[in-house]
PDB file of C-alpha atoms and ligand atoms in Angstrom:
ATOM      1  CA  MET A   1    -105.585  65.531 144.644  1.00 67.00           C
ATOM      2  CA  ALA A   2    -105.854  69.274 144.253  1.00 67.00           C
ATOM      3  CA  ILE A   3    -108.330  71.324 146.267  1.00 78.00           C
ATOM      4  CA  GLY A   4    -108.527  74.861 144.911  1.00 74.00           C
ATOM      5  CA  ASN A   5    -105.278  76.710 144.367  1.00 70.00           C
ATOM      6  CA  GLN A   6    -104.155  76.960 147.984  1.00 76.00           C
ATOM      7  CA  GLN A   7    -101.643  74.692 149.625  1.00 88.00           C
ATOM      8  CA  THR A   8    -103.952  74.229 152.609  1.00 95.00           C
ATOM      9  CA  THR A   9    -107.751  74.246 152.538  1.00 97.00           C
ATOM     10  CA  SER A  10    -109.407  75.411 155.735  1.00 97.00           C
ATOM     11  CA  ILE A  11    -113.072  74.957 156.598  1.00 98.00           C
ATOM     12  CA  CYS A  12    -114.859  76.064 159.731  1.00 98.00           C
ATOM     13  CA  LEU A  13    -118.169  74.508 160.791  1.00 98.00           C
ATOM     14  CA  ILE A  14    -120.349  77.016 162.581  1.00 97.00           C
ATOM     15  CA  ASN A  15    -123.869  77.434 163.833  1.00 96.00           C
ATOM     16  CA  GLN A  16    -125.077  79.036 167.016  1.00 93.00           C
ATOM     17  CA  LYS A  17    -127.137  75.947 167.878  1.00 91.00           C
ATOM     18  CA  GLY A  18    -126.007  72.844 169.714  1.00 93.00           C
ATOM     19  CA  GLY A  19    -126.880  69.388 168.430  1.00 94.00           C
ATOM     20  CA  CYS A  20    -126.670  70.353 164.737  1.00 95.00           C
ATOM     21  CA  GLY A  21    -123.989  67.771 164.068  1.00 97.00           C
ATOM     22  CA  LYS A  22    -121.064  70.221 163.867  1.00 98.00           C
ATOM     23  CA  SER A  23    -118.685  68.046 165.871  1.00 98.00           C
ATOM     24  CA  SER A  24    -119.947  64.779 164.413  1.00 98.00           C
ATOM     25  CA  THR A  25    -119.641  66.074 160.842  1.00 98.00           C
ATOM     26  CA  CYS A  26    -116.187  67.507 161.545  1.00 98.00           C
ATOM     27  CA  PHE A  27    -115.004  64.190 162.986  1.00 98.00           C
ATOM     28  CA  HIS A  28    -116.293  62.012 160.148  1.00 98.00           C
ATOM     29  CA  LEU A  29    -115.330  64.526 157.469  1.00 98.00           C
ATOM     30  CA  ALA A  30    -111.759  64.433 158.773  1.00 98.00           C
ATOM     31  CA  GLY A  31    -111.822  60.659 158.315  1.00 98.00           C
ATOM     32  CA  ALA A  32    -113.067  60.924 154.746  1.00 98.00           C
ATOM     33  CA  PHE A  33    -110.373  63.478 153.830  1.00 98.00           C
ATOM     34  CA  ALA A  34    -107.704  61.346 155.531  1.00 98.00           C
ATOM     35  CA  ALA A  35    -108.883  58.261 153.625  1.00 98.00           C
ATOM     36  CA  LEU A  36    -108.095  60.181 150.429  1.00 97.00           C
ATOM     37  CA  GLY A  37    -104.524  60.631 151.636  1.00 97.00           C
ATOM     38  CA  GLN A  38    -105.009  64.213 152.840  1.00 97.00           C
ATOM     39  CA  ARG A  39    -103.158  65.292 155.981  1.00 97.00           C
ATOM     40  CA  VAL A  40    -105.854  66.726 158.244  1.00 98.00           C
ATOM     41  CA  LEU A  41    -105.615  69.019 161.248  1.00 98.00           C
ATOM     42  CA  LEU A  42    -108.755  69.198 163.383  1.00 98.00           C
ATOM     43  CA  VAL A  43    -108.822  72.389 165.424  1.00 98.00           C
ATOM     44  CA  ASP A  44    -111.036  71.893 168.455  1.00 98.00           C
ATOM     45  CA  ALA A  45    -112.223  75.461 169.035  1.00 98.00           C
ATOM     46  CA  ASP A  46    -114.992  74.427 171.431  1.00 98.00           C
ATOM     47  CA  PRO A  47    -114.537  74.496 175.242  1.00 98.00           C
ATOM     48  CA  GLN A  48    -116.795  71.399 175.303  1.00 98.00           C
ATOM     49  CA  GLY A  49    -113.871  69.543 173.715  1.00 98.00           C
ATOM     50  CA  SER A  50    -116.046  67.107 171.740  1.00 98.00           C
ATOM     51  CA  ILE A  51    -113.472  66.495 169.005  1.00 98.00           C
ATOM     52  CA  SER A  52    -110.679  66.053 171.545  1.00 98.00           C
ATOM     53  CA  GLN A  53    -112.761  63.580 173.533  1.00 98.00           C
ATOM     54  CA  ALA A  54    -113.676  61.704 170.386  1.00 98.00           C
ATOM     55  CA  PHE A  55    -109.998  60.908 169.838  1.00 98.00           C
ATOM     56  CA  PHE A  56    -108.423  60.904 173.290  1.00 98.00           C
ATOM     57  CA  GLY A  57    -111.308  60.037 175.655  1.00 97.00           C
ATOM     58  CA  SER A  58    -113.034  62.342 178.119  1.00 97.00           C
ATOM     59  CA  ASP A  59    -110.842  61.579 181.167  1.00 98.00           C
ATOM     60  CA  ALA A  60    -107.597  62.363 179.343  1.00 98.00           C
ATOM     61  CA  VAL A  61    -109.049  65.541 177.850  1.00 98.00           C
ATOM     62  CA  GLU A  62    -110.452  66.844 181.147  1.00 98.00           C
ATOM     63  CA  GLN A  63    -107.032  66.421 182.730  1.00 98.00           C
ATOM     64  CA  MET A  64    -105.133  68.335 180.044  1.00 98.00           C
ATOM     65  CA  PRO A  65    -103.639  71.519 181.540  1.00 96.00           C
ATOM     66  CA  ALA A  66    -104.416  74.769 179.699  1.00 95.00           C
ATOM     67  CA  TRP A  67    -100.872  74.969 178.333  1.00 95.00           C
ATOM     68  CA  GLU A  68    -101.366  71.713 176.424  1.00 96.00           C
ATOM     69  CA  THR A  69    -104.534  72.928 174.703  1.00 97.00           C
ATOM     70  CA  LEU A  70    -105.747  75.595 172.312  1.00 97.00           C
ATOM     71  CA  ALA A  71    -106.321  77.872 175.340  1.00 97.00           C
ATOM     72  CA  ALA A  72    -102.537  78.411 175.377  1.00 96.00           C
ATOM     73  CA  LEU A  73    -102.865  80.483 172.177  1.00 96.00           C
ATOM     74  CA  PHE A  74    -105.091  82.952 174.027  1.00 95.00           C
ATOM     75  CA  ASP A  75    -103.318  82.943 177.354  1.00 92.00           C
ATOM     76  CA  ASP A  76    -100.478  85.436 177.928  1.00 87.00           C
ATOM     77  CA  ARG A  77     -99.101  83.162 180.635  1.00 86.00           C
ATOM     78  CA  CYS A  78     -98.325  80.587 177.917  1.00 83.00           C
ATOM     79  CA  ASN A  79     -96.188  82.868 175.713  1.00 83.00           C
ATOM     80  CA  HIS A  80     -93.089  80.761 176.362  1.00 83.00           C
ATOM     81  CA  ILE A  81     -94.694  77.609 174.912  1.00 85.00           C
ATOM     82  CA  ASP A  82     -93.905  76.397 171.389  1.00 87.00           C
ATOM     83  CA  PRO A  83     -97.434  76.574 169.964  1.00 82.00           C
ATOM     84  CA  TYR A  84     -96.773  73.729 167.516  1.00 90.00           C
ATOM     85  CA  SER A  85     -96.119  71.359 170.398  1.00 93.00           C
ATOM     86  CA  LEU A  86     -99.884  71.660 171.064  1.00 96.00           C
ATOM     87  CA  ILE A  87    -100.725  69.628 167.962  1.00 97.00           C
ATOM     88  CA  ARG A  88    -101.201  65.949 168.774  1.00 98.00           C
ATOM     89  CA  GLU A  89    -101.153  63.055 166.377  1.00 98.00           C
ATOM     90  CA  THR A  90    -104.093  60.686 166.769  1.00 98.00           C
ATOM     91  CA  HIS A  91    -104.427  56.922 166.350  1.00 98.00           C
ATOM     92  CA  VAL A  92    -106.066  57.575 162.962  1.00 98.00           C
ATOM     93  CA  ASP A  93    -103.540  57.843 160.140  1.00 97.00           C
ATOM     94  CA  GLY A  94    -103.418  61.326 158.676  1.00 98.00           C
ATOM     95  CA  ILE A  95    -105.416  63.080 161.431  1.00 98.00           C
ATOM     96  CA  SER A  96    -103.915  65.420 164.028  1.00 98.00           C
ATOM     97  CA  VAL A  97    -105.798  67.460 166.628  1.00 98.00           C
ATOM     98  CA  LEU A  98    -105.250  70.787 168.322  1.00 98.00           C
ATOM     99  CA  PRO A  99    -107.167  69.866 171.479  1.00 98.00           C
ATOM    100  CA  ALA A 100    -109.397  71.941 173.737  1.00 98.00           C
ATOM    101  CA  ASN A 101    -111.212  71.516 177.011  1.00 98.00           C
ATOM    102  CA  GLN A 102    -112.902  73.594 179.717  1.00 98.00           C
ATOM    103  CA  HIS A 103    -109.840  75.861 179.998  1.00 97.00           C
ATOM    104  CA  LEU A 104    -110.915  77.517 176.746  1.00 98.00           C
ATOM    105  CA  ALA A 105    -114.218  78.742 178.240  1.00 98.00           C
ATOM    106  CA  GLU A 106    -112.760  81.814 179.954  1.00 97.00           C
ATOM    107  CA  PHE A 107    -111.487  83.130 176.602  1.00 97.00           C
ATOM    108  CA  ASN A 108    -114.763  82.616 174.726  1.00 97.00           C
ATOM    109  CA  SER A 109    -115.964  86.173 175.169  1.00 94.00           C
ATOM    110  CA  PRO A 110    -119.392  87.124 173.781  1.00 94.00           C
ATOM    111  CA  CYS A 111    -117.924  90.391 172.406  1.00 89.00           C
ATOM    112  CA  PRO A 112    -115.178  89.045 170.138  1.00 89.00           C
ATOM    113  CA  GLU A 113    -114.653  92.297 168.193  1.00 87.00           C
ATOM    114  CA  ARG A 114    -113.309  93.818 171.389  1.00 87.00           C
ATOM    115  CA  GLY A 115    -110.672  91.108 171.658  1.00 84.00           C
ATOM    116  CA  GLY A 116    -107.809  93.134 170.157  1.00 89.00           C
ATOM    117  CA  VAL A 117    -104.938  90.989 168.910  1.00 89.00           C
ATOM    118  CA  MET A 118    -106.596  87.935 170.455  1.00 91.00           C
ATOM    119  CA  GLN A 119    -108.917  87.862 167.424  1.00 96.00           C
ATOM    120  CA  TYR A 120    -105.972  86.741 165.287  1.00 96.00           C
ATOM    121  CA  ALA A 121    -104.655  84.006 167.588  1.00 96.00           C
ATOM    122  CA  LEU A 122    -105.754  81.077 165.403  1.00 97.00           C
ATOM    123  CA  ARG A 123    -104.906  82.820 162.130  1.00 97.00           C
ATOM    124  CA  ASP A 124    -101.373  83.621 163.333  1.00 94.00           C
ATOM    125  CA  PHE A 125    -100.957  80.084 164.587  1.00 94.00           C
ATOM    126  CA  LEU A 126    -102.066  78.484 161.320  1.00 94.00           C
ATOM    127  CA  GLU A 127    -100.478  80.820 158.763  1.00 91.00           C
ATOM    128  CA  PRO A 128     -96.944  79.375 158.867  1.00 89.00           C
ATOM    129  CA  LEU A 129     -98.171  75.742 159.031  1.00 90.00           C
ATOM    130  CA  SER A 130     -97.551  73.915 155.773  1.00 89.00           C
ATOM    131  CA  SER A 131     -97.713  70.324 156.962  1.00 92.00           C
ATOM    132  CA  PHE A 132    -101.490  69.938 156.514  1.00 97.00           C
ATOM    133  CA  ASP A 133    -103.649  69.735 153.396  1.00 97.00           C
ATOM    134  CA  VAL A 134    -106.942  70.301 155.188  1.00 98.00           C
ATOM    135  CA  VAL A 135    -107.720  72.185 158.399  1.00 98.00           C
ATOM    136  CA  LEU A 136    -111.191  71.727 159.925  1.00 98.00           C
ATOM    137  CA  PHE A 137    -112.423  73.883 162.817  1.00 98.00           C
ATOM    138  CA  ASP A 138    -115.077  72.592 165.188  1.00 98.00           C
ATOM    139  CA  CYS A 139    -116.802  75.529 166.894  1.00 98.00           C
ATOM    140  CA  PRO A 140    -119.009  75.939 169.971  1.00 98.00           C
ATOM    141  CA  PRO A 141    -122.775  76.499 169.665  1.00 97.00           C
ATOM    142  CA  ASN A 142    -122.440  80.287 169.712  1.00 96.00           C
ATOM    143  CA  LEU A 143    -120.792  83.034 167.691  1.00 96.00           C
ATOM    144  CA  TYR A 144    -118.430  84.208 170.432  1.00 97.00           C
ATOM    145  CA  GLN A 145    -114.643  84.585 170.423  1.00 97.00           C
ATOM    146  CA  CYS A 146    -113.842  80.947 169.548  1.00 98.00           C
ATOM    147  CA  SER A 147    -116.103  80.869 166.473  1.00 98.00           C
ATOM    148  CA  TRP A 148    -114.977  84.392 165.605  1.00 98.00           C
ATOM    149  CA  ASN A 149    -111.302  83.383 165.780  1.00 98.00           C
ATOM    150  CA  ALA A 150    -112.022  80.394 163.538  1.00 98.00           C
ATOM    151  CA  MET A 151    -113.811  82.629 161.000  1.00 98.00           C
ATOM    152  CA  ILE A 152    -110.841  85.010 160.936  1.00 98.00           C
ATOM    153  CA  ALA A 153    -108.468  82.078 160.386  1.00 98.00           C
ATOM    154  CA  THR A 154    -110.388  80.053 157.802  1.00 98.00           C
ATOM    155  CA  GLN A 155    -111.011  80.251 154.051  1.00 97.00           C
ATOM    156  CA  TYR A 156    -114.493  78.689 154.100  1.00 97.00           C
ATOM    157  CA  VAL A 157    -117.448  78.329 156.433  1.00 98.00           C
ATOM    158  CA  LEU A 158    -119.817  75.399 156.305  1.00 98.00           C
ATOM    159  CA  ILE A 159    -123.088  75.771 158.194  1.00 97.00           C
ATOM    160  CA  PRO A 160    -124.611  72.479 159.398  1.00 97.00           C
ATOM    161  CA  ILE A 161    -128.392  72.731 159.746  1.00 96.00           C
ATOM    162  CA  PRO A 162    -130.827  70.023 160.832  1.00 94.00           C
ATOM    163  CA  PRO A 163    -134.048  70.389 158.798  1.00 93.00           C
ATOM    164  CA  GLU A 164    -136.253  71.342 161.751  1.00 88.00           C
ATOM    165  CA  ASP A 165    -137.595  74.521 163.285  1.00 78.00           C
ATOM    166  CA  PHE A 166    -135.009  74.885 166.073  1.00 66.00           C
ATOM    167  CA  GLY A 167    -132.250  73.914 163.671  1.00 63.00           C
ATOM    168  CA  THR A 168    -133.179  76.524 161.097  1.00 70.00           C
ATOM    169  CA  GLN A 169    -133.690  79.381 163.543  1.00 77.00           C
ATOM    170  CA  GLY A 170    -130.885  81.876 163.797  1.00 86.00           C
ATOM    171  CA  ILE A 171    -129.420  81.372 160.312  1.00 92.00           C
ATOM    172  CA  PRO A 172    -129.524  85.149 159.578  1.00 92.00           C
ATOM    173  CA  ALA A 173    -127.368  85.747 162.680  1.00 94.00           C
ATOM    174  CA  VAL A 174    -124.826  83.241 161.362  1.00 95.00           C
ATOM    175  CA  HIS A 175    -124.770  85.031 157.996  1.00 95.00           C
ATOM    176  CA  GLN A 176    -124.337  88.365 159.748  1.00 96.00           C
ATOM    177  CA  ALA A 177    -121.400  86.983 161.729  1.00 96.00           C
ATOM    178  CA  VAL A 178    -119.768  85.801 158.476  1.00 97.00           C
ATOM    179  CA  THR A 179    -120.305  89.256 156.951  1.00 97.00           C
ATOM    180  CA  ASN A 180    -118.768  90.876 160.038  1.00 96.00           C
ATOM    181  CA  ALA A 181    -115.802  88.501 160.008  1.00 97.00           C
ATOM    182  CA  ARG A 182    -115.079  89.467 156.389  1.00 97.00           C
ATOM    183  CA  ILE A 183    -113.978  92.876 157.619  1.00 96.00           C
ATOM    184  CA  LEU A 184    -110.964  91.168 159.190  1.00 97.00           C
ATOM    185  CA  ASN A 185    -110.806  88.236 156.756  1.00 97.00           C
ATOM    186  CA  PRO A 186    -111.897  89.544 153.334  1.00 97.00           C
ATOM    187  CA  SER A 187    -111.238  86.224 151.581  1.00 95.00           C
ATOM    188  CA  LEU A 188    -113.708  84.321 153.798  1.00 97.00           C
ATOM    189  CA  ARG A 189    -116.265  82.415 151.685  1.00 96.00           C
ATOM    190  CA  ARG A 190    -119.451  80.568 152.498  1.00 96.00           C
ATOM    191  CA  LEU A 191    -119.073  77.018 151.266  1.00 97.00           C
ATOM    192  CA  GLY A 192    -122.754  76.565 151.984  1.00 97.00           C
ATOM    193  CA  HIS A 193    -125.428  75.132 154.205  1.00 97.00           C
ATOM    194  CA  LEU A 194    -125.162  71.451 154.936  1.00 98.00           C
ATOM    195  CA  ILE A 195    -128.376  69.673 155.873  1.00 97.00           C
ATOM    196  CA  THR A 196    -127.488  67.322 158.716  1.00 97.00           C
ATOM    197  CA  ARG A 197    -129.275  64.677 160.768  1.00 97.00           C
ATOM    198  CA  SER A 198    -131.847  64.359 158.036  1.00 96.00           C
ATOM    199  CA  ASP A 199    -134.522  61.676 157.997  1.00 94.00           C
ATOM    200  CA  ARG A 200    -136.304  61.895 154.676  1.00 87.00           C
ATOM    201  CA  ARG A 201    -139.024  59.521 155.886  1.00 92.00           C
ATOM    202  CA  MET A 202    -140.250  62.413 158.018  1.00 93.00           C
ATOM    203  CA  LEU A 203    -142.520  64.818 156.211  1.00 94.00           C
ATOM    204  CA  VAL A 204    -141.372  67.691 158.396  1.00 92.00           C
ATOM    205  CA  HIS A 205    -137.757  67.082 157.343  1.00 94.00           C
ATOM    206  CA  GLN A 206    -138.742  66.986 153.661  1.00 94.00           C
ATOM    207  CA  GLU A 207    -140.622  70.250 154.081  1.00 93.00           C
ATOM    208  CA  TYR A 208    -137.815  72.037 155.899  1.00 94.00           C
ATOM    209  CA  GLU A 209    -135.289  70.798 153.350  1.00 95.00           C
ATOM    210  CA  SER A 210    -137.297  72.157 150.431  1.00 94.00           C
ATOM    211  CA  ARG A 211    -137.855  75.440 152.294  1.00 93.00           C
ATOM    212  CA  LEU A 212    -134.116  75.787 152.840  1.00 94.00           C
ATOM    213  CA  ARG A 213    -133.441  75.019 149.164  1.00 96.00           C
ATOM    214  CA  ASP A 214    -136.060  77.581 148.068  1.00 94.00           C
ATOM    215  CA  LEU A 215    -134.636  80.214 150.397  1.00 93.00           C
ATOM    216  CA  TYR A 216    -130.917  79.695 149.855  1.00 94.00           C
ATOM    217  CA  GLY A 217    -130.727  78.022 146.433  1.00 96.00           C
ATOM    218  CA  GLU A 218    -127.246  76.846 145.449  1.00 95.00           C
ATOM    219  CA  LEU A 219    -125.904  77.810 148.825  1.00 96.00           C
ATOM    220  CA  VAL A 220    -127.437  74.556 150.127  1.00 97.00           C
ATOM    221  CA  LEU A 221    -125.169  71.608 149.364  1.00 98.00           C
ATOM    222  CA  ASN A 222    -126.729  68.802 147.315  1.00 98.00           C
ATOM    223  CA  THR A 223    -125.321  66.228 149.706  1.00 98.00           C
ATOM    224  CA  THR A 224    -127.231  65.760 152.927  1.00 98.00           C
ATOM    225  CA  ILE A 225    -125.994  63.954 156.032  1.00 98.00           C
ATOM    226  CA  PRO A 226    -128.596  61.446 157.195  1.00 98.00           C
ATOM    227  CA  GLU A 227    -129.387  60.559 160.789  1.00 97.00           C
ATOM    228  CA  ARG A 228    -127.657  57.188 161.029  1.00 98.00           C
ATOM    229  CA  SER A 229    -126.576  55.095 163.981  1.00 98.00           C
ATOM    230  CA  ALA A 230    -123.356  54.210 162.108  1.00 98.00           C
ATOM    231  CA  PHE A 231    -122.098  57.744 162.854  1.00 98.00           C
ATOM    232  CA  LYS A 232    -122.712  57.293 166.586  1.00 98.00           C
ATOM    233  CA  VAL A 233    -121.309  53.753 166.726  1.00 98.00           C
ATOM    234  CA  ALA A 234    -118.136  54.781 164.882  1.00 98.00           C
ATOM    235  CA  LEU A 235    -117.728  57.754 167.210  1.00 98.00           C
ATOM    236  CA  ALA A 236    -118.128  55.509 170.255  1.00 97.00           C
ATOM    237  CA  CYS A 237    -115.304  53.364 168.803  1.00 97.00           C
ATOM    238  CA  ARG A 238    -113.201  56.520 168.269  1.00 97.00           C
ATOM    239  CA  GLN A 239    -113.039  55.901 164.541  1.00 98.00           C
ATOM    240  CA  PRO A 240    -114.443  58.095 161.779  1.00 98.00           C
ATOM    241  CA  VAL A 241    -117.148  56.166 159.944  1.00 98.00           C
ATOM    242  CA  GLN A 242    -114.927  56.005 156.863  1.00 97.00           C
ATOM    243  CA  MET A 243    -112.544  53.780 158.818  1.00 97.00           C
ATOM    244  CA  HIS A 244    -115.071  52.023 161.047  1.00 98.00           C
ATOM    245  CA  ALA A 245    -117.811  51.098 158.552  1.00 97.00           C
ATOM    246  CA  VAL A 246    -116.515  51.901 155.104  1.00 97.00           C
ATOM    247  CA  LYS A 247    -119.428  50.181 153.343  1.00 98.00           C
ATOM    248  CA  SER A 248    -122.149  51.953 155.333  1.00 98.00           C
ATOM    249  CA  MET A 249    -124.471  54.535 153.856  1.00 98.00           C
ATOM    250  CA  ALA A 250    -123.101  56.985 156.452  1.00 98.00           C
ATOM    251  CA  ALA A 251    -119.580  56.552 155.047  1.00 98.00           C
ATOM    252  CA  ALA A 252    -120.828  56.853 151.457  1.00 98.00           C
ATOM    253  CA  ARG A 253    -122.587  60.136 152.228  1.00 98.00           C
ATOM    254  CA  THR A 254    -119.527  61.505 153.979  1.00 98.00           C
ATOM    255  CA  ARG A 255    -117.436  60.664 150.895  1.00 98.00           C
ATOM    256  CA  GLU A 256    -120.039  62.405 148.718  1.00 98.00           C
ATOM    257  CA  LEU A 257    -119.762  65.415 150.998  1.00 98.00           C
ATOM    258  CA  VAL A 258    -115.986  65.518 150.529  1.00 98.00           C
ATOM    259  CA  ASP A 259    -116.441  65.239 146.737  1.00 98.00           C
ATOM    260  CA  GLU A 260    -118.958  68.066 146.724  1.00 98.00           C
ATOM    261  CA  ILE A 261    -116.781  70.271 148.928  1.00 98.00           C
ATOM    262  CA  ILE A 262    -113.802  69.728 146.607  1.00 96.00           C
ATOM    263  CA  GLU A 263    -115.967  70.372 143.556  1.00 96.00           C
ATOM    264  CA  ARG A 264    -117.352  73.585 145.054  1.00 96.00           C
ATOM    265  CA  ILE A 265    -113.902  74.849 145.941  1.00 95.00           C
ATOM    266  CA  ASN A 266    -112.494  73.955 142.518  1.00 93.00           C
ATOM    267  CA  ASN A 267    -115.481  75.443 140.684  1.00 86.00           C
ATOM    268  CA  ARG A 268    -114.657  79.116 140.613  1.00 63.00           C
ATOM    269  CA  LYS A 269    -118.093  80.157 139.348  1.00 48.00           C
ATOM    270  CA  LEU A 270    -119.894  78.644 142.305  1.00 53.00           C
ATOM    271  CA  HIS A 271    -117.099  79.933 144.495  1.00 48.00           C
ATOM    272  CA  LYS A 272    -117.945  83.485 143.430  1.00 49.00           C
ATOM    273  CA  GLU A 273    -121.689  82.948 143.753  1.00 47.00           C
ATOM    274  CA  ALA A 274    -121.224  81.620 147.261  1.00 47.00           C
ATOM    275  CA  ALA A 275    -119.211  84.682 148.238  1.00 46.00           C
TER     276      ALA A 275
HETATM  277  N1  LIG B 301    -125.916  62.372 161.266  1.00 72.09           N
HETATM  278  C1  LIG B 301    -126.046  61.904 162.498  1.00 72.09           C
HETATM  279  N2  LIG B 301    -126.582  60.695 162.739  1.00 72.09           N
HETATM  280  C2  LIG B 301    -126.724  60.221 163.998  1.00 72.09           C
HETATM  281  N3  LIG B 301    -126.342  60.897 165.094  1.00 72.09           N
HETATM  282  C3  LIG B 301    -125.787  62.122 164.920  1.00 72.09           C
HETATM  283  C4  LIG B 301    -125.594  62.690 163.627  1.00 72.09           C
HETATM  284  N4  LIG B 301    -125.030  63.922 163.778  1.00 72.09           N
HETATM  285  C5  LIG B 301    -124.870  64.106 165.092  1.00 72.09           C
HETATM  286  N5  LIG B 301    -125.320  63.030 165.788  1.00 72.09           N
HETATM  287  C6  LIG B 301    -125.320  62.866 167.240  1.00 72.09           C
HETATM  288  O1  LIG B 301    -126.075  63.922 167.818  1.00 72.09           O
HETATM  289  C7  LIG B 301    -125.441  64.451 168.978  1.00 72.09           C
HETATM  290  C8  LIG B 301    -125.131  65.933 168.776  1.00 72.09           C
HETATM  291  O2  LIG B 301    -124.256  66.053 167.658  1.00 72.09           O
HETATM  292  P1  LIG B 301    -122.980  67.001 167.700  1.00 72.09           P
HETATM  293  O3  LIG B 301    -122.165  66.687 166.521  1.00 72.09           O
HETATM  294  O4  LIG B 301    -122.309  66.888 169.034  1.00 72.09           O
HETATM  295  O5  LIG B 301    -123.659  68.429 167.551  1.00 72.09           O
HETATM  296  P2  LIG B 301    -123.018  69.871 167.765  1.00 72.09           P
HETATM  297  O6  LIG B 301    -121.540  69.734 167.681  1.00 72.09           O
HETATM  298  O7  LIG B 301    -123.590  70.701 166.664  1.00 72.09           O
HETATM  299  O8  LIG B 301    -123.491  70.336 169.115  1.00 72.09           O
HETATM  300  C9  LIG B 301    -124.198  63.590 169.183  1.00 72.09           C
HETATM  301  O9  LIG B 301    -124.504  62.588 170.101  1.00 72.09           O
HETATM  302  C10 LIG B 301    -123.922  62.990 167.810  1.00 72.09           C
HETATM  303  O10 LIG B 301    -123.292  61.728 167.879  1.00 72.09           O
HETATM  304 MG1  LIG B 302    -120.082  70.285 169.051  1.00 72.09          MG
END
């Protein structure tokens, strides 16, 4: 299955809010890509280590030394380490993880533009990698060095937004960060806004969704990710919903999301409009 004209497709999920479903969407999206036979690398760019914990458990992740995590890419003391040894296979076929934990926090500076060569750490790490079809970046709930690094390294950004007041605040700052990152990564494209954790039975969610669609038009993906316990249950079982509950509505929506992402990337017109 072709996605665009690049050998590897990279997508970074960002928003400066916590609880938007960035990590959850990243985790389940990886499963849906893997179920299509794509080789997926999940880059855990968040010191909270949610993606790493989802696969390896919180105890194991907390105990990982810095030199076995993404922090090693930022840390001069780890220059002797083969960076590719950091990538771990998971128990899910087709999914590998570049893990992170609390050791990443000290490198997540709020002034990323002053980071010098550090700004390119993830880009330089990923550029020679050809063994993955899809790279997904899970970012922290801020636009600091880790999110900045991911935006410099990726082709596309996807912005998960819950259709509520707190969820929709701060979107202009996210757009500004993408614009700023384009100075260092001119080919960076906005894949769009993804409405997450949506409950269409709630009037307030319907209203926020239509407001977002009025404001941002085609930049809002047609697919929405509903609030569904199947996502949480699958996560608790350390399985993407595509593997854990393939017949659930949650899995169906995640598949639709993958289809729409592929369609957007392959559709050059929309690709330009979303630029
Ligand atoms: N679509 C969803 N349906 C049900 N629960 C969800 C959904 N998306 C996220 N969650 C849950 O909400 C919490 C916060 O989501 P998370 O993905 O960690 O947000 P973020 O990474 O943006 O901080 C987690 O417990 C997660 O399992
Ligand atoms: Mg998260």
